[in-house]
PDB file of C-alpha atoms in Angstrom:
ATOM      1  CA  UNK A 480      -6.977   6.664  -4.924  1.00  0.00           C
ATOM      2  CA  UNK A 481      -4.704   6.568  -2.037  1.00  0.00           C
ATOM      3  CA  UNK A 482      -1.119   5.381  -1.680  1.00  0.00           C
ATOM      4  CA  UNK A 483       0.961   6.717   1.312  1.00  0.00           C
ATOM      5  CA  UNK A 484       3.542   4.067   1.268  1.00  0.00           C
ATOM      6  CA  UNK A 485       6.331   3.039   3.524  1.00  0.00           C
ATOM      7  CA  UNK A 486       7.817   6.269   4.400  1.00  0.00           C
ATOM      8  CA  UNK A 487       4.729   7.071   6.415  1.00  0.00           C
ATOM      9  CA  UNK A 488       5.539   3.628   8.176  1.00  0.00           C
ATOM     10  CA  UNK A 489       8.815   4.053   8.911  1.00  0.00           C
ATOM     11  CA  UNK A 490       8.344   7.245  10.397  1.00  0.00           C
ATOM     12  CA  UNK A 491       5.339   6.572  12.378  1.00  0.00           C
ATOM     13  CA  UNK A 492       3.373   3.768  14.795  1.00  0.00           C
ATOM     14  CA  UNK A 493       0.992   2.035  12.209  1.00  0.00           C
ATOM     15  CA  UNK A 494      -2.224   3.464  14.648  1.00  0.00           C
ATOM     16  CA  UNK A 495      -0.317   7.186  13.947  1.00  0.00           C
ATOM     17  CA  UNK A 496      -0.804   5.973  10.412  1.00  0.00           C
ATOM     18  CA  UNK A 497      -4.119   4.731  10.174  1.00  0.00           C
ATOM     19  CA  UNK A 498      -5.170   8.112  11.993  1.00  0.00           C
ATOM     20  CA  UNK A 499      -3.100  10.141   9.316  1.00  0.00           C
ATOM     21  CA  UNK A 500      -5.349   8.175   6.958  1.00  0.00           C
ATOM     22  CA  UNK A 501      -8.612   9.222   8.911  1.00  0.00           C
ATOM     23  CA  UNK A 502      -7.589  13.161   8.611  1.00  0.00           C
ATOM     24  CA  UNK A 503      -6.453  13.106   5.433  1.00  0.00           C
ATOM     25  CA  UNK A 504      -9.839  11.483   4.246  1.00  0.00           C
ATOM     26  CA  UNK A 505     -12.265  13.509   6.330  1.00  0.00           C
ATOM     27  CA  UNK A 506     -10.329  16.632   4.582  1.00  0.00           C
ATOM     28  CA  UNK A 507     -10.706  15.077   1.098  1.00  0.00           C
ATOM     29  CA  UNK A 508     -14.375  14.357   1.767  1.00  0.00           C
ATOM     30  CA  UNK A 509     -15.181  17.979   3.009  1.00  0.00           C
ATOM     31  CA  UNK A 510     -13.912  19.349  -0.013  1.00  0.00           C
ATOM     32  CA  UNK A 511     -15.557  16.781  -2.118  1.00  0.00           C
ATOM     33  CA  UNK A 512     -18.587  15.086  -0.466  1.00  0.00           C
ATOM     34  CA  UNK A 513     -19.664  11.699  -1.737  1.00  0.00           C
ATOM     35  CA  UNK A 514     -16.985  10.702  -3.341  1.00  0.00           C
ATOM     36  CA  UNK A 515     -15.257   7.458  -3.348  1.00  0.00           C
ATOM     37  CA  UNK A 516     -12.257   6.783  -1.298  1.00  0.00           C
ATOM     38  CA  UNK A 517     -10.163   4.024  -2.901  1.00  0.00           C
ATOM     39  CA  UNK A 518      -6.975   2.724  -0.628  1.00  0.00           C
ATOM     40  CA  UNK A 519      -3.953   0.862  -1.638  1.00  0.00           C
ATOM     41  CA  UNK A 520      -1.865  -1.387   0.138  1.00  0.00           C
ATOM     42  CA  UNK A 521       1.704  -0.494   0.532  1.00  0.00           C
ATOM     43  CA  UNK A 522       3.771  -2.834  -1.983  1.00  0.00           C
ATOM     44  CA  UNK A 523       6.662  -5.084  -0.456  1.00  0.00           C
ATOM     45  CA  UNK A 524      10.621  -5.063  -0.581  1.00  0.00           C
ATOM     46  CA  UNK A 525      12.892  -7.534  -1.996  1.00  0.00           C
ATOM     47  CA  UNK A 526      13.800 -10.653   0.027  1.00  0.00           C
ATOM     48  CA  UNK A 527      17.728  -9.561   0.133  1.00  0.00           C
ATOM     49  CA  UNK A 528      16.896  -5.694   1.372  1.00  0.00           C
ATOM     50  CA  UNK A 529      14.520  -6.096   4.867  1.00  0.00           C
ATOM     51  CA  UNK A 530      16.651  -3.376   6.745  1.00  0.00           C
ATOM     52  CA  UNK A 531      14.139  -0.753   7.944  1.00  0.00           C
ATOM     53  CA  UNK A 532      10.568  -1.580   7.893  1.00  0.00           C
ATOM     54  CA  UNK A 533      10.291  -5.477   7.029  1.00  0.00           C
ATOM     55  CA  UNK A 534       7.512  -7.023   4.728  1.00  0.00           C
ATOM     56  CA  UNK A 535       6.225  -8.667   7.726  1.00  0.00           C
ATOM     57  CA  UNK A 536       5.478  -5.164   9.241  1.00  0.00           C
ATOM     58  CA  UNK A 537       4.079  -4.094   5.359  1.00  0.00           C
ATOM     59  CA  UNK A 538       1.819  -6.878   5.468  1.00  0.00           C
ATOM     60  CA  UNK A 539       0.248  -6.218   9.472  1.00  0.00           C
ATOM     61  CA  UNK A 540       0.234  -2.809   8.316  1.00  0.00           C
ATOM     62  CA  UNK A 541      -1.882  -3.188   5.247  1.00  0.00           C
ATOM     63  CA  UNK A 542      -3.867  -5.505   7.633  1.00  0.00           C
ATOM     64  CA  UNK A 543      -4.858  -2.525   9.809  1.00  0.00           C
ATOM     65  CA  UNK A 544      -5.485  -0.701   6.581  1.00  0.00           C
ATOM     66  CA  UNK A 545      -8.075  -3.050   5.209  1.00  0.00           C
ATOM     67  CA  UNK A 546     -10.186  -3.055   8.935  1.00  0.00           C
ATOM     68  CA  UNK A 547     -10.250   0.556   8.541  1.00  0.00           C
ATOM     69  CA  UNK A 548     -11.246   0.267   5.262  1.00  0.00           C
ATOM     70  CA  UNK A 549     -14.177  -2.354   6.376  1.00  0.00           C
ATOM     71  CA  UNK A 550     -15.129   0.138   9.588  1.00  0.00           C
ATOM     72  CA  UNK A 551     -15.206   3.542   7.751  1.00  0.00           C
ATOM     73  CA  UNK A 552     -16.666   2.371   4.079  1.00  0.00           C
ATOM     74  CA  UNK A 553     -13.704   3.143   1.878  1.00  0.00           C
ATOM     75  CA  UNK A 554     -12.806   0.229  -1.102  1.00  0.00           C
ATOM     76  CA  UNK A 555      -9.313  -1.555   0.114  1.00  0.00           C
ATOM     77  CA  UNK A 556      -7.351  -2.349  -2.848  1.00  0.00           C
ATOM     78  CA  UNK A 557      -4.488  -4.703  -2.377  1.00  0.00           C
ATOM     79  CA  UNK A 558      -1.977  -3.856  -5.170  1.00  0.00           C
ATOM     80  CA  UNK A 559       0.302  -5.454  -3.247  1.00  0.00           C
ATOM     81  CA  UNK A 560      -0.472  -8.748  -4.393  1.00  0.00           C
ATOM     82  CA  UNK A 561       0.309  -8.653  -7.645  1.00  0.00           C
ATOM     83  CA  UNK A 562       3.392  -7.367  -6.556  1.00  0.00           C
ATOM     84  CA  UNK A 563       4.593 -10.414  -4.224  1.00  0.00           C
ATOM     85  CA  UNK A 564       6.359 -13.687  -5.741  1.00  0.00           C
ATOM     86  CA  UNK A 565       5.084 -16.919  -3.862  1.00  0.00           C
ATOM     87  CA  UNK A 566       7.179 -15.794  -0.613  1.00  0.00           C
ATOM     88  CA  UNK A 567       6.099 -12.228  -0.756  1.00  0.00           C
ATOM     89  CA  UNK A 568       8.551  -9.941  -1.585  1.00  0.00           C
ATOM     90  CA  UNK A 569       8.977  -8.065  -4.294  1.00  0.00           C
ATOM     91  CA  UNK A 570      10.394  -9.946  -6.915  1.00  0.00           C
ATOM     92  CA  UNK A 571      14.044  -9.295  -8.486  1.00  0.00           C
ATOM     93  CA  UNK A 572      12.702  -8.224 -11.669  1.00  0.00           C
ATOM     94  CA  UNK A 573      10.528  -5.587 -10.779  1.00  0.00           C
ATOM     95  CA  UNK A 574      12.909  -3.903  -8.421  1.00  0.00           C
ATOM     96  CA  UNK A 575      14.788  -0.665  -9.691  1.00  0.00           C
ATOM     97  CA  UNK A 576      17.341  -0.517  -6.905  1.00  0.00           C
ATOM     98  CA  UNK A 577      18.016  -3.772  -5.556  1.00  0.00           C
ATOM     99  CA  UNK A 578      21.543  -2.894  -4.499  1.00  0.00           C
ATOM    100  CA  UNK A 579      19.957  -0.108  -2.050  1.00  0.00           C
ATOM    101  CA  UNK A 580      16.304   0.577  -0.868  1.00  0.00           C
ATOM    102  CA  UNK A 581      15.238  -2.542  -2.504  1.00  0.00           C
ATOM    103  CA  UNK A 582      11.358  -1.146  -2.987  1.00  0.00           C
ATOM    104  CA  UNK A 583      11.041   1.094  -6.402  1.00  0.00           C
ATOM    105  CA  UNK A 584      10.045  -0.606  -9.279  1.00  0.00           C
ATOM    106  CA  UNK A 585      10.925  -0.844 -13.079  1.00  0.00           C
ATOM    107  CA  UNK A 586       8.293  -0.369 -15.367  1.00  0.00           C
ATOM    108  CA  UNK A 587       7.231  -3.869 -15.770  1.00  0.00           C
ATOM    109  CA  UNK A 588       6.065  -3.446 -11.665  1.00  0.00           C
ATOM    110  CA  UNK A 589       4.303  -0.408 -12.413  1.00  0.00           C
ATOM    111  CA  UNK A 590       2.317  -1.833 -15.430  1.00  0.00           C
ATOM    112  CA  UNK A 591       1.469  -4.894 -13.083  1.00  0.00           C
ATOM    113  CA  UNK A 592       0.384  -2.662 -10.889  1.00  0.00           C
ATOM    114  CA  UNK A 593      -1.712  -0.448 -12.978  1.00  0.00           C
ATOM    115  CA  UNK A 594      -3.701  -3.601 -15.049  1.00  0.00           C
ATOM    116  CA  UNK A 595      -4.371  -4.877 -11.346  1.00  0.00           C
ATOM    117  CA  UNK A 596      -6.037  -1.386 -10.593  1.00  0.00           C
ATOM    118  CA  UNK A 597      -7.817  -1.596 -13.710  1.00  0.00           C
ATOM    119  CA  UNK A 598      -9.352  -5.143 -13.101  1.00  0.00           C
ATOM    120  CA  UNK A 599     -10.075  -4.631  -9.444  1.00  0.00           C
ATOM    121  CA  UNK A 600     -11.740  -0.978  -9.506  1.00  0.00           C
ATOM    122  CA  UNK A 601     -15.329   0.214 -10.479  1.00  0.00           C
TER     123      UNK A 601
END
């Protein structure tokens, strides 16, 4: 399972990314042949804190995740979904610092987040 978040995104191109992604893998699966490669999506910010990289540019990122996903055989899981509200962003409630990065979440978010891998995994 593989999470590497927004701080890869706001540091680099989303194709820098997605090539990260490919390295990272093909090291994994050198060391370990035949096993599965699971990706998550990278989970949204609150509506009030889009300074930095926006949910818009989550969401085309995660985008570009899920066609590599589909080229190179790997399972795409979109935890981000069951973190969005009905606008998607992060809701209020599971945000631990609303007043600042607007993007880490309380432990209600992380349970949410670890039922929806539980459901949506072999």
């Amino acid at each position: 399972y593989i999470l590497l978040g927004i701080n890869d995104i706001s540091n680099y191109d989303p194709d820098t990314c997605i090539e990260n992604y490919r390295l990272l893998i093909d090291l994994i699966l050198k060391k370990s042949p035949g096993c599965e490669i699971y990706i998550q999506s990278v989970t949204p910010k609150i509506k009030s804190v889009q300074d930095g990289v926006t949910n818009q540019e989550i969401f085309e990122y995660n985008l570009k995740l899920y066609r590599m996903c589909l080229e190179d055989g790997y399972h795409f899981i979109d935890v981000a979904y069951v973190l969005r509200d009905e606008n998607g962003y992060l809701p209020d409630a599971y945000c631990s610092d609303p007043d600042t990065m607007g993007m880490h979440f309380k432990d209600e978010a992380c349970a949410a987040w670890i039922q929806y891998l539980r459901t949506h995994t072999k």
